[in-house]
Amino acid sequence: MNAVSEVIGLMNLSDKKDFENYIKQKNKRNDTQNLKLFRLLETDDINTINKIYGTNNAAYHALNKRLYDNLVSFMANRTFVNATGEAHEVLRLLVVSRFFLEHKLTKAAFKCLAKAEAKANDLGHFSLLNEIYHTQIQFSHLEPLVNLEALIEKFTANAANMQKEEKLNMAYALLRNELADVMYKGKVIVFKDLIKSTLKRLTISLKDVLTFKSLYQMLYIANEYASLNSNFAMIEPFVQKSYSFIAARQDTAGNQLYYHIYILYFMANIHFRNRRFAESEAVLQTMHEQMREQNGRYYSLFCLRYFLILSLTKNYGGYPIEALSIAQKALKDHGNKADASDVHDIRLAIIVFCLLQEDRTVSQYMKDYKHTDSWYEKKLGMLYAIRRCLVEILMHIQFENTELALSRIKSFKRRYKKYLNNVNEARVMDYVLLLEHYVLKPEITATTRFKQALEALLHTPAQEDIFVLSFIGWLKARFTKKTPYDETLILMNS
């Protein structure tokens, strides 16, 4: 798919009809081909395109380039006119005020600027406020009622806030780039030290949270850090900070709906990972309410993440049947429209639910994994790829597919041993070796040595990661004769 086709894919029927009228008005000749090419690309008629332009690539690329430029221009104008967000409303007021000032309509201009300032303040949008104050100061000589000293003071205070937010934004970008290398390329770093050095380099503090956006960025980094270390207890203060921040800004939360929903998602996840299931569900309820705000503007974007945390909370809170039903329905209803990573996350959760219940339908979901280990590492990250491999090994062992289990164990050791040692997760390899011993000699689970080796994999059960407990519980169930689910709950409450 080329760039033009991708843009066309974003357009609805009304957009396409208006674009055709836009092209007709721009065309100065009746024999231009841009409209014809647009219709061919719209219908994905590749054969006709090849038939017409196949022997004249230069002419096709030139026409394609002009069509793309026209599409971008049309979509830019349409987006600006049709956008209903508060930030766009502020921007429109700013543009109109400048137009009025150019035509000496001073009073009307400053009324627009005052209205824009009030809206931008509610949004906590420092860059827009900067432009508004800049314009007010520039033309203050035209309006006698303007208090220039007070205006300069507001401009200066806003500039300081804008600089703090920009520095936090730079820190967020730097840390996300490093996280991408950790997650998708297997890079080994001490992330805690990286956070400290980045904040010191930019002379900022995580206390400098001024907007929903900056809180979202901070929670994203904290969430990823805890996930890499399988320790969500260490970021508990961020949850309390989030509660305080949101409570103090309830009146303006609707203006930052996207970031507000994301913050609630992170909070629900942190509660879940710290085994506070009731608190997680309470936050999820608020999240769901916010997802339905503004005519469900962000519902499809967040729905699978919402159902993922809800199903996990239900499963580990003692309602496994309900959890599986929620996750399966969510995947069926929203899997075709959601982001691929969200689809893979909820599929993996379903597989874990099934394994813990020794449900044979797990094999149906495993069949959807059609790519190589390398593909999952690059697209979904090392942590996801490792967990996927582990659940596949457990499935083969559970169904007594001995040769397949041993083959995947051998592949796992060859592929991930060095990486896991480098990131201080050698116990994962120890776990895989125990799986291998069990496959080769099932009766070994009756020995004291095997049981002690399995217990040694746990750090402190009361603080251990839920997903780690699930893997331990599955193997422990081989010799306790309980279900893996029951063993996992016993470990959680030990």
Tab-separated table of C-alpha atoms in Angstrom:
chain	number	residue	atom	x	y	z
A	1	MET	CA	0.000	0.000	0.000
A	2	ASN	CA	1.455	3.375	-1.015
A	3	ALA	CA	1.131	6.648	0.896
A	4	VAL	CA	-1.835	7.858	-1.179
A	5	SER	CA	-3.783	4.651	-0.514
A	6	GLU	CA	-3.066	4.955	3.211
A	7	VAL	CA	-4.492	8.492	3.312
A	8	ILE	CA	-7.537	7.419	1.267
A	9	GLY	CA	-8.061	4.645	3.842
A	10	LEU	CA	-8.606	7.324	6.501
A	11	MET	CA	-11.388	9.019	4.535
A	12	ASN	CA	-15.097	8.324	4.877
A	13	LEU	CA	-17.627	8.621	2.038
A	14	SER	CA	-18.293	12.285	2.774
A	15	ASP	CA	-14.556	13.052	2.742
A	16	LYS	CA	-14.127	11.311	-0.622
A	17	LYS	CA	-17.064	13.116	-2.212
A	18	ASP	CA	-15.830	16.506	-0.970
A	19	PHE	CA	-12.300	15.738	-2.142
A	20	GLU	CA	-13.552	15.033	-5.650
A	21	ASN	CA	-15.289	18.437	-5.667
A	22	TYR	CA	-12.090	20.000	-4.300
A	23	ILE	CA	-10.070	18.464	-7.171
A	24	LYS	CA	-12.613	19.536	-9.791
A	25	GLN	CA	-12.404	23.138	-8.555
A	26	LYS	CA	-8.603	23.086	-8.624
A	27	ASN	CA	-8.262	21.480	-12.049
A	28	LYS	CA	-7.803	24.060	-14.784
A	29	ARG	CA	-8.056	21.523	-17.588
A	30	ASN	CA	-10.638	18.879	-18.320
A	31	ASP	CA	-8.106	16.214	-19.298
A	32	THR	CA	-6.222	15.990	-15.978
A	33	GLN	CA	-5.751	12.449	-14.654
A	34	ASN	CA	-5.569	13.032	-10.882
A	35	LEU	CA	-9.264	12.403	-10.290
A	36	LYS	CA	-9.134	9.234	-12.385
A	37	LEU	CA	-6.141	7.940	-10.389
A	38	PHE	CA	-7.906	8.788	-7.116
A	39	ARG	CA	-10.912	6.662	-8.113
A	40	LEU	CA	-8.688	3.746	-9.170
A	41	LEU	CA	-6.769	3.821	-5.885
A	42	GLU	CA	-10.011	4.180	-3.942
A	43	THR	CA	-11.327	0.954	-5.451
A	44	ASP	CA	-7.881	-0.695	-5.222
A	45	ASP	CA	-7.972	-1.380	-8.982
A	46	ILE	CA	-4.289	-2.278	-9.321
A	47	ASN	CA	-4.735	-4.105	-12.643
A	48	THR	CA	-6.136	-1.027	-14.384
A	49	ILE	CA	-3.403	1.164	-12.890
A	50	ASN	CA	-0.724	-1.206	-14.196
A	51	LYS	CA	-2.434	-1.360	-17.570
A	52	ILE	CA	-2.555	2.435	-17.933
A	53	TYR	CA	0.727	3.445	-16.292
A	54	GLY	CA	2.800	0.261	-16.322
A	55	THR	CA	5.115	1.388	-19.146
A	56	ASN	CA	5.412	4.996	-18.005
A	57	ASN	CA	6.628	4.983	-14.395
A	58	ALA	CA	7.844	8.598	-14.469
A	59	ALA	CA	4.416	9.910	-15.463
A	60	TYR	CA	2.689	7.740	-12.854
A	61	HIS	CA	4.960	8.844	-10.005
A	62	ALA	CA	4.574	12.514	-10.943
A	63	LEU	CA	0.777	12.173	-11.003
A	64	ASN	CA	0.824	10.179	-7.751
A	65	LYS	CA	2.927	12.908	-6.093
A	66	ARG	CA	0.499	15.670	-7.153
A	67	LEU	CA	-2.465	13.632	-5.934
A	68	TYR	CA	-0.755	13.054	-2.575
A	69	ASP	CA	-0.022	16.774	-2.153
A	70	ASN	CA	-3.656	17.607	-2.894
A	71	LEU	CA	-4.870	14.967	-0.415
A	72	VAL	CA	-2.644	16.315	2.364
A	73	SER	CA	-3.781	19.890	1.693
A	74	PHE	CA	-7.449	18.849	1.656
A	75	MET	CA	-7.188	16.739	4.831
A	76	ALA	CA	-5.276	19.479	6.675
A	77	ASN	CA	-7.995	22.042	5.929
A	78	ARG	CA	-10.796	19.607	6.709
A	79	THR	CA	-9.228	18.484	9.993
A	80	PHE	CA	-8.740	22.059	11.131
A	81	VAL	CA	-12.324	23.018	10.260
A	82	ASN	CA	-14.031	19.878	11.590
A	83	ALA	CA	-11.952	19.173	14.700
A	84	THR	CA	-14.075	19.543	17.817
A	85	GLY	CA	-11.380	19.322	20.508
A	86	GLU	CA	-10.903	22.173	22.960
A	87	ALA	CA	-7.321	22.731	21.761
A	88	HIS	CA	-8.546	23.194	18.193
A	89	GLU	CA	-11.149	25.668	19.414
A	90	VAL	CA	-8.396	27.685	21.122
A	91	LEU	CA	-6.312	27.587	17.953
A	92	ARG	CA	-9.241	28.793	15.853
A	93	LEU	CA	-9.848	31.677	18.276
A	94	LEU	CA	-6.158	32.590	18.069
A	95	VAL	CA	-6.199	32.559	14.257
A	96	VAL	CA	-9.383	34.646	14.134
A	97	SER	CA	-8.019	37.170	16.661
A	98	ARG	CA	-4.908	37.702	14.558
A	99	PHE	CA	-7.065	38.175	11.478
A	100	PHE	CA	-9.120	40.802	13.354
A	101	LEU	CA	-5.949	42.581	14.522
A	102	GLU	CA	-4.621	42.778	10.978
A	103	HIS	CA	-7.872	44.521	10.010
A	104	LYS	CA	-7.900	46.888	13.035
A	105	LEU	CA	-10.811	45.163	14.810
A	106	THR	CA	-9.010	45.481	18.136
A	107	LYS	CA	-11.879	44.989	20.607
A	108	ALA	CA	-13.164	41.885	18.823
A	109	ALA	CA	-9.616	40.503	18.655
A	110	PHE	CA	-8.923	40.933	22.371
A	111	LYS	CA	-12.289	39.368	23.246
A	112	CYS	CA	-11.283	36.314	21.196
A	113	LEU	CA	-7.871	36.244	22.892
A	114	ALA	CA	-9.438	36.443	26.368
A	115	LYS	CA	-11.749	33.557	25.529
A	116	ALA	CA	-8.842	31.552	24.085
A	117	GLU	CA	-6.757	32.219	27.207
A	118	ALA	CA	-9.506	30.949	29.513
A	119	LYS	CA	-9.906	27.746	27.488
A	120	ALA	CA	-6.140	27.174	27.220
A	121	ASN	CA	-5.793	27.646	30.990
A	122	ASP	CA	-8.437	24.970	31.569
A	123	LEU	CA	-6.504	22.667	29.250
A	124	GLY	CA	-3.160	23.445	30.866
A	125	HIS	CA	-1.897	23.957	27.301
A	126	PHE	CA	1.251	26.013	27.879
A	127	SER	CA	2.360	26.266	24.241
A	128	LEU	CA	-1.009	27.717	23.170
A	129	LEU	CA	-0.951	30.086	26.134
A	130	ASN	CA	2.512	31.175	25.038
A	131	GLU	CA	1.152	32.150	21.609
A	132	ILE	CA	-1.853	33.904	23.145
A	133	TYR	CA	0.288	35.966	25.547
A	134	HIS	CA	2.752	36.707	22.748
A	135	THR	CA	-0.087	38.089	20.606
A	136	GLN	CA	-1.605	40.076	23.485
A	137	ILE	CA	1.772	41.655	24.302
A	138	GLN	CA	2.587	42.384	20.659
A	139	PHE	CA	-0.656	44.326	20.127
A	140	SER	CA	-1.125	45.675	23.672
A	141	HIS	CA	-0.476	49.231	22.430
A	142	LEU	CA	-3.788	49.041	20.538
A	143	GLU	CA	-5.855	48.251	23.633
A	144	PRO	CA	-5.726	50.850	26.469
A	145	LEU	CA	-7.359	48.543	29.010
A	146	VAL	CA	-4.551	45.980	28.844
A	147	ASN	CA	-2.320	45.778	31.935
A	148	LEU	CA	1.010	45.130	30.217
A	149	GLU	CA	2.969	44.444	33.429
A	150	ALA	CA	0.451	41.809	34.551
A	151	LEU	CA	0.515	40.303	31.053
A	152	ILE	CA	4.315	40.061	31.057
A	153	GLU	CA	4.168	38.407	34.490
A	154	LYS	CA	1.699	35.788	33.202
A	155	PHE	CA	3.834	35.233	30.109
A	156	THR	CA	6.960	34.691	32.244
A	157	ALA	CA	5.245	32.245	34.626
A	158	ASN	CA	3.764	30.331	31.716
A	159	ALA	CA	7.164	30.185	29.984
A	160	ALA	CA	8.640	28.566	33.109
A	161	ASN	CA	5.853	25.961	33.159
A	162	MET	CA	6.263	25.351	29.432
A	163	GLN	CA	9.998	24.773	29.893
A	164	LYS	CA	9.357	22.245	32.689
A	165	GLU	CA	6.850	20.384	30.530
A	166	GLU	CA	9.194	20.383	27.527
A	167	LYS	CA	12.044	19.026	29.638
A	168	LEU	CA	9.801	16.261	30.976
A	169	ASN	CA	8.726	15.568	27.392
A	170	MET	CA	12.379	15.252	26.335
A	171	ALA	CA	13.075	12.917	29.252
A	172	TYR	CA	10.048	10.836	28.252
A	173	ALA	CA	11.304	10.631	24.658
A	174	LEU	CA	14.844	9.658	25.683
A	175	LEU	CA	13.621	6.989	28.097
A	176	ARG	CA	11.107	5.577	25.610
A	177	ASN	CA	13.850	5.232	23.001
A	178	GLU	CA	15.946	3.285	25.492
A	179	LEU	CA	12.922	1.190	26.469
A	180	ALA	CA	12.353	0.337	22.816
A	181	ASP	CA	15.913	-1.003	22.592
A	182	VAL	CA	15.383	-2.999	25.805
A	183	MET	CA	12.018	-4.421	24.758
A	184	TYR	CA	12.590	-5.071	21.063
A	185	LYS	CA	16.362	-5.452	20.668
A	186	GLY	CA	17.309	-7.117	23.937
A	187	LYS	CA	19.547	-4.248	25.048
A	188	VAL	CA	20.685	-4.595	28.658
A	189	ILE	CA	20.667	-1.441	30.816
A	190	VAL	CA	20.182	-0.469	34.451
A	191	PHE	CA	16.955	1.432	33.873
A	192	LYS	CA	16.821	2.966	37.345
A	193	ASP	CA	20.229	4.577	36.813
A	194	LEU	CA	19.170	5.738	33.350
A	195	ILE	CA	16.106	7.516	34.799
A	196	LYS	CA	18.246	9.272	37.397
A	197	SER	CA	20.906	10.359	34.878
A	198	THR	CA	18.298	11.575	32.380
A	199	LEU	CA	16.462	13.682	34.967
A	200	LYS	CA	19.760	15.064	36.272
A	201	ARG	CA	20.925	15.894	32.736
A	202	LEU	CA	17.728	17.856	32.052
A	203	THR	CA	17.609	19.352	35.573
A	204	ILE	CA	14.046	18.242	36.253
A	205	SER	CA	12.206	16.308	38.937
A	206	LEU	CA	9.317	13.854	38.713
A	207	LYS	CA	7.577	16.292	41.057
A	208	ASP	CA	7.259	18.657	38.076
A	209	VAL	CA	3.901	17.187	37.021
A	210	LEU	CA	1.739	20.008	35.728
A	211	THR	CA	-0.736	18.436	33.291
A	212	PHE	CA	-2.531	15.173	32.557
A	213	LYS	CA	-0.083	14.657	29.704
A	214	SER	CA	2.990	14.935	31.929
A	215	LEU	CA	1.415	12.603	34.525
A	216	TYR	CA	0.694	10.089	31.760
A	217	GLN	CA	4.326	10.253	30.615
A	218	MET	CA	5.595	9.748	34.151
A	219	LEU	CA	3.246	6.793	34.760
A	220	TYR	CA	4.228	5.196	31.456
A	221	ILE	CA	7.900	5.195	32.417
A	222	ALA	CA	7.132	3.985	35.957
A	223	ASN	CA	4.871	1.207	34.646
A	224	GLU	CA	7.483	-0.046	32.171
A	225	TYR	CA	10.211	0.125	34.793
A	226	ALA	CA	8.145	-1.968	37.220
A	227	SER	CA	7.290	-4.437	34.475
A	228	LEU	CA	10.941	-4.923	33.532
A	229	ASN	CA	11.772	-5.576	37.188
A	230	SER	CA	8.595	-7.587	37.959
A	231	ASN	CA	8.142	-5.318	40.968
A	232	PHE	CA	5.141	-3.002	41.029
A	233	ALA	CA	5.389	-2.316	44.751
A	234	MET	CA	8.271	0.078	44.094
A	235	ILE	CA	6.089	2.479	42.090
A	236	GLU	CA	3.259	2.630	44.631
A	237	PRO	CA	3.855	6.351	45.370
A	238	PHE	CA	2.963	7.143	41.747
A	239	VAL	CA	-0.565	5.775	42.285
A	240	GLN	CA	-1.138	8.030	45.278
A	241	LYS	CA	0.235	10.986	43.325
A	242	SER	CA	-2.192	10.163	40.508
A	243	TYR	CA	-5.181	10.102	42.861
A	244	SER	CA	-4.213	13.493	44.290
A	245	PHE	CA	-3.595	15.005	40.862
A	246	ILE	CA	-6.915	13.858	39.385
A	247	ALA	CA	-8.896	14.845	42.469
A	248	ALA	CA	-7.523	18.381	42.274
A	249	ARG	CA	-8.408	18.707	38.580
A	250	GLN	CA	-11.799	17.007	38.220
A	251	ASP	CA	-13.262	20.105	36.559
A	252	THR	CA	-10.730	20.040	33.710
A	253	ALA	CA	-10.335	16.258	33.295
A	254	GLY	CA	-12.787	16.189	30.371
A	255	ASN	CA	-10.508	18.487	28.385
A	256	GLN	CA	-7.701	15.938	28.669
A	257	LEU	CA	-9.813	12.821	28.153
A	258	TYR	CA	-7.230	10.759	26.242
A	259	TYR	CA	-4.557	11.187	28.920
A	260	HIS	CA	-7.096	10.849	31.734
A	261	ILE	CA	-8.195	7.425	30.452
A	262	TYR	CA	-4.579	6.331	30.000
A	263	ILE	CA	-3.726	7.388	33.567
A	264	LEU	CA	-6.673	5.386	34.915
A	265	TYR	CA	-5.490	2.372	32.890
A	266	PHE	CA	-2.011	2.576	34.427
A	267	MET	CA	-3.485	2.988	37.917
A	268	ALA	CA	-5.755	-0.048	37.479
A	269	ASN	CA	-2.815	-2.111	36.237
A	270	ILE	CA	-0.589	-1.107	39.167
A	271	HIS	CA	-3.368	-1.981	41.644
A	272	PHE	CA	-3.826	-5.356	39.918
A	273	ARG	CA	-0.117	-6.178	39.896
A	274	ASN	CA	0.042	-5.314	43.599
A	275	ARG	CA	-2.947	-7.671	44.202
A	276	ARG	CA	-5.409	-4.978	45.223
A	277	PHE	CA	-8.178	-6.343	43.045
A	278	ALA	CA	-11.064	-4.356	44.546
A	279	GLU	CA	-9.169	-1.086	44.056
A	280	SER	CA	-8.307	-2.107	40.498
A	281	GLU	CA	-11.950	-2.790	39.665
A	282	ALA	CA	-12.999	0.548	41.179
A	283	VAL	CA	-10.526	2.407	38.958
A	284	LEU	CA	-11.618	0.312	35.963
A	285	GLN	CA	-15.223	1.366	36.533
A	286	THR	CA	-14.153	5.017	36.368
A	287	MET	CA	-12.062	4.238	33.299
A	288	HIS	CA	-15.048	2.656	31.557
A	289	GLU	CA	-17.200	5.702	32.334
A	290	GLN	CA	-14.558	7.970	30.832
A	291	MET	CA	-14.262	5.742	27.744
A	292	ARG	CA	-17.940	6.459	27.032
A	293	GLU	CA	-17.527	10.212	27.361
A	294	GLN	CA	-17.672	12.444	24.255
A	295	ASN	CA	-19.813	9.863	22.411
A	296	GLY	CA	-17.296	7.081	23.009
A	297	ARG	CA	-14.550	8.944	21.176
A	298	TYR	CA	-11.792	6.780	22.697
A	299	TYR	CA	-13.786	3.627	23.439
A	300	SER	CA	-12.407	1.478	20.618
A	301	LEU	CA	-8.855	2.616	21.386
A	302	PHE	CA	-8.941	1.493	25.029
A	303	CYS	CA	-11.590	-1.243	25.158
A	304	LEU	CA	-9.251	-4.255	24.872
A	305	ARG	CA	-6.903	-2.818	27.490
A	306	TYR	CA	-9.866	-2.261	29.790
A	307	PHE	CA	-11.164	-5.820	29.307
A	308	LEU	CA	-7.653	-7.246	29.711
A	309	ILE	CA	-7.131	-5.744	33.177
A	310	LEU	CA	-10.750	-6.524	34.159
A	311	SER	CA	-10.386	-10.201	33.160
A	312	LEU	CA	-7.012	-10.503	34.931
A	313	THR	CA	-8.471	-8.937	38.076
A	314	LYS	CA	-11.419	-11.344	37.992
A	315	ASN	CA	-9.195	-14.374	37.359
A	316	TYR	CA	-6.765	-13.793	40.194
A	317	GLY	CA	-9.535	-12.475	42.433
A	318	GLY	CA	-11.243	-15.877	42.471
A	319	TYR	CA	-13.615	-15.718	39.484
A	320	PRO	CA	-11.821	-17.677	36.724
A	321	ILE	CA	-14.902	-18.634	34.688
A	322	GLU	CA	-16.094	-15.025	34.527
A	323	ALA	CA	-12.562	-13.880	33.656
A	324	LEU	CA	-12.277	-16.272	30.712
A	325	SER	CA	-15.732	-15.289	29.449
A	326	ILE	CA	-14.871	-11.549	29.588
A	327	ALA	CA	-11.588	-12.026	27.735
A	328	GLN	CA	-13.025	-14.332	25.063
A	329	LYS	CA	-15.965	-12.013	24.371
A	330	ALA	CA	-13.673	-8.986	24.170
A	331	LEU	CA	-11.391	-10.716	21.676
A	332	LYS	CA	-14.360	-11.825	19.580
A	333	ASP	CA	-16.145	-8.456	19.618
A	334	HIS	CA	-13.165	-6.104	19.284
A	335	GLY	CA	-10.228	-8.181	18.005
A	336	ASN	CA	-10.678	-7.181	14.370
A	337	LYS	CA	-10.640	-3.439	15.055
A	338	ALA	CA	-8.108	-3.086	17.874
A	339	ASP	CA	-4.371	-2.494	17.875
A	340	ALA	CA	-2.416	-5.703	17.160
A	341	SER	CA	-0.417	-5.532	20.408
A	342	ASP	CA	-3.642	-5.274	22.449
A	343	VAL	CA	-5.051	-8.287	20.604
A	344	HIS	CA	-1.931	-10.327	21.362
A	345	ASP	CA	-2.005	-9.281	25.032
A	346	ILE	CA	-5.563	-10.466	25.596
A	347	ARG	CA	-4.943	-13.662	23.608
A	348	LEU	CA	-1.997	-14.493	25.863
A	349	ALA	CA	-4.173	-13.829	28.922
A	350	ILE	CA	-6.802	-16.286	27.610
A	351	ILE	CA	-4.096	-18.905	27.075
A	352	VAL	CA	-2.832	-18.471	30.650
A	353	PHE	CA	-6.414	-18.730	31.993
A	354	CYS	CA	-6.920	-21.974	30.066
A	355	LEU	CA	-3.597	-23.458	31.181
A	356	LEU	CA	-4.354	-22.721	34.816
A	357	GLN	CA	-7.720	-24.513	34.445
A	358	GLU	CA	-6.239	-27.336	32.301
A	359	ASP	CA	-8.712	-26.344	29.589
A	360	ARG	CA	-7.915	-28.008	26.262
A	361	THR	CA	-9.310	-25.074	24.242
A	362	VAL	CA	-5.928	-23.452	24.848
A	363	SER	CA	-4.690	-25.185	21.683
A	364	GLN	CA	-7.218	-23.229	19.569
A	365	TYR	CA	-5.721	-19.933	20.702
A	366	MET	CA	-2.129	-21.127	20.347
A	367	LYS	CA	-2.834	-21.835	16.659
A	368	ASP	CA	-3.183	-18.093	16.099
A	369	TYR	CA	0.548	-17.708	16.775
A	370	LYS	CA	1.765	-18.132	13.221
A	371	HIS	CA	4.997	-16.114	13.299
A	372	THR	CA	8.565	-16.852	14.360
A	373	ASP	CA	10.111	-16.029	17.736
A	374	SER	CA	12.073	-13.263	16.036
A	375	TRP	CA	8.856	-11.657	14.728
A	376	TYR	CA	7.299	-11.526	18.205
A	377	GLU	CA	10.502	-10.090	19.671
A	378	LYS	CA	10.570	-7.270	17.122
A	379	LYS	CA	6.841	-6.513	17.128
A	380	LEU	CA	5.799	-7.157	20.741
A	381	GLY	CA	9.027	-7.148	22.725
A	382	MET	CA	11.355	-9.640	24.407
A	383	LEU	CA	9.176	-10.072	27.508
A	384	TYR	CA	6.122	-10.989	25.445
A	385	ALA	CA	8.125	-13.357	23.212
A	386	ILE	CA	9.567	-15.169	26.246
A	387	ARG	CA	6.171	-15.568	27.912
A	388	ARG	CA	4.660	-16.824	24.661
A	389	CYS	CA	7.366	-19.483	24.366
A	390	LEU	CA	6.890	-20.564	27.972
A	391	VAL	CA	3.122	-21.004	27.660
A	392	GLU	CA	3.630	-22.996	24.468
A	393	ILE	CA	6.021	-25.323	26.313
A	394	LEU	CA	3.505	-25.722	29.159
A	395	MET	CA	0.736	-26.538	26.689
A	396	HIS	CA	2.801	-29.274	25.026
A	397	ILE	CA	3.707	-30.758	28.424
A	398	GLN	CA	0.081	-30.600	29.587
A	399	PHE	CA	-1.113	-32.488	26.496
A	400	GLU	CA	1.844	-34.920	26.717
A	401	ASN	CA	3.351	-33.820	23.415
A	402	THR	CA	6.776	-34.841	24.711
A	403	GLU	CA	8.831	-34.401	21.544
A	404	LEU	CA	7.354	-30.975	20.802
A	405	ALA	CA	7.902	-29.875	24.400
A	406	LEU	CA	11.558	-30.938	24.379
A	407	SER	CA	12.099	-29.302	20.990
A	408	ARG	CA	10.708	-25.969	22.211
A	409	ILE	CA	12.723	-26.211	25.451
A	410	LYS	CA	15.909	-26.751	23.438
A	411	SER	CA	15.036	-23.783	21.196
A	412	PHE	CA	14.232	-21.606	24.228
A	413	LYS	CA	17.569	-22.335	25.924
A	414	ARG	CA	19.499	-21.633	22.744
A	415	ARG	CA	17.679	-18.374	22.039
A	416	TYR	CA	17.178	-16.770	25.454
A	417	LYS	CA	19.793	-18.126	27.895
A	418	LYS	CA	22.347	-15.374	27.288
A	419	TYR	CA	19.738	-12.591	27.353
A	420	LEU	CA	18.119	-13.816	30.594
A	421	ASN	CA	21.498	-14.072	32.331
A	422	ASN	CA	22.382	-10.539	31.204
A	423	VAL	CA	19.171	-9.069	32.674
A	424	ASN	CA	19.569	-10.994	35.960
A	425	GLU	CA	16.647	-13.319	35.265
A	426	ALA	CA	18.583	-16.587	35.411
A	427	ARG	CA	15.732	-18.117	37.428
A	428	VAL	CA	13.687	-18.283	34.216
A	429	MET	CA	16.323	-20.632	32.813
A	430	ASP	CA	16.287	-22.583	36.084
A	431	TYR	CA	12.529	-22.946	35.673
A	432	VAL	CA	12.907	-24.194	32.114
A	433	LEU	CA	15.496	-26.753	33.260
A	434	LEU	CA	13.013	-28.029	35.862
A	435	LEU	CA	10.422	-28.351	33.084
A	436	GLU	CA	12.932	-30.334	31.041
A	437	HIS	CA	13.709	-32.661	33.970
A	438	TYR	CA	9.984	-33.215	34.495
A	439	VAL	CA	9.365	-34.045	30.815
A	440	LEU	CA	12.255	-36.516	30.734
A	441	LYS	CA	11.411	-38.080	34.091
A	442	PRO	CA	7.930	-37.207	35.450
A	443	GLU	CA	8.478	-39.112	38.693
A	444	ILE	CA	11.206	-36.634	39.658
A	445	THR	CA	8.486	-34.324	41.048
A	446	ALA	CA	8.150	-36.660	44.028
A	447	THR	CA	11.719	-35.975	45.146
A	448	THR	CA	12.563	-33.465	47.867
A	449	ARG	CA	15.340	-32.026	45.711
A	450	PHE	CA	12.924	-31.113	42.900
A	451	LYS	CA	10.452	-29.494	45.303
A	452	GLN	CA	13.181	-27.475	46.990
A	453	ALA	CA	14.536	-26.319	43.635
A	454	LEU	CA	11.053	-25.122	42.654
A	455	GLU	CA	10.536	-23.304	45.959
A	456	ALA	CA	13.946	-21.653	45.547
A	457	LEU	CA	12.688	-19.884	42.416
A	458	LEU	CA	10.361	-17.758	44.530
A	459	HIS	CA	11.736	-14.572	46.020
A	460	THR	CA	9.192	-13.494	48.642
A	461	PRO	CA	5.804	-15.082	47.826
A	462	ALA	CA	3.851	-12.219	49.387
A	463	GLN	CA	5.577	-9.733	47.044
A	464	GLU	CA	6.203	-12.002	44.064
A	465	ASP	CA	4.866	-11.055	40.637
A	466	ILE	CA	1.478	-12.611	39.850
A	467	PHE	CA	2.584	-13.980	36.497
A	468	VAL	CA	5.678	-15.589	38.029
A	469	LEU	CA	3.412	-17.272	40.604
A	470	SER	CA	1.249	-18.596	37.761
A	471	PHE	CA	4.193	-20.396	36.158
A	472	ILE	CA	5.385	-21.760	39.516
A	473	GLY	CA	1.837	-22.809	40.411
A	474	TRP	CA	1.454	-24.709	37.134
A	475	LEU	CA	4.577	-26.806	37.764
A	476	LYS	CA	3.834	-27.284	41.459
A	477	ALA	CA	0.450	-28.736	40.518
A	478	ARG	CA	2.300	-31.620	38.801
A	479	PHE	CA	3.042	-33.173	42.184
A	480	THR	CA	0.328	-31.738	44.498
A	481	LYS	CA	-2.448	-33.062	42.234
A	482	LYS	CA	-4.327	-29.773	42.599
A	483	THR	CA	-5.228	-27.643	39.593
A	484	PRO	CA	-2.618	-25.078	38.537
A	485	TYR	CA	-5.182	-22.370	39.301
A	486	ASP	CA	-5.659	-23.534	42.875
A	487	GLU	CA	-1.905	-23.798	43.401
A	488	THR	CA	-1.442	-20.253	42.081
A	489	LEU	CA	-4.027	-18.881	44.527
A	490	ILE	CA	-2.368	-20.786	47.395
A	491	LEU	CA	0.987	-19.206	46.475
A	492	MET	CA	-0.615	-15.772	46.247
A	493	ASN	CA	-2.072	-16.081	49.738
A	494	SER	CA	0.899	-17.810	51.368
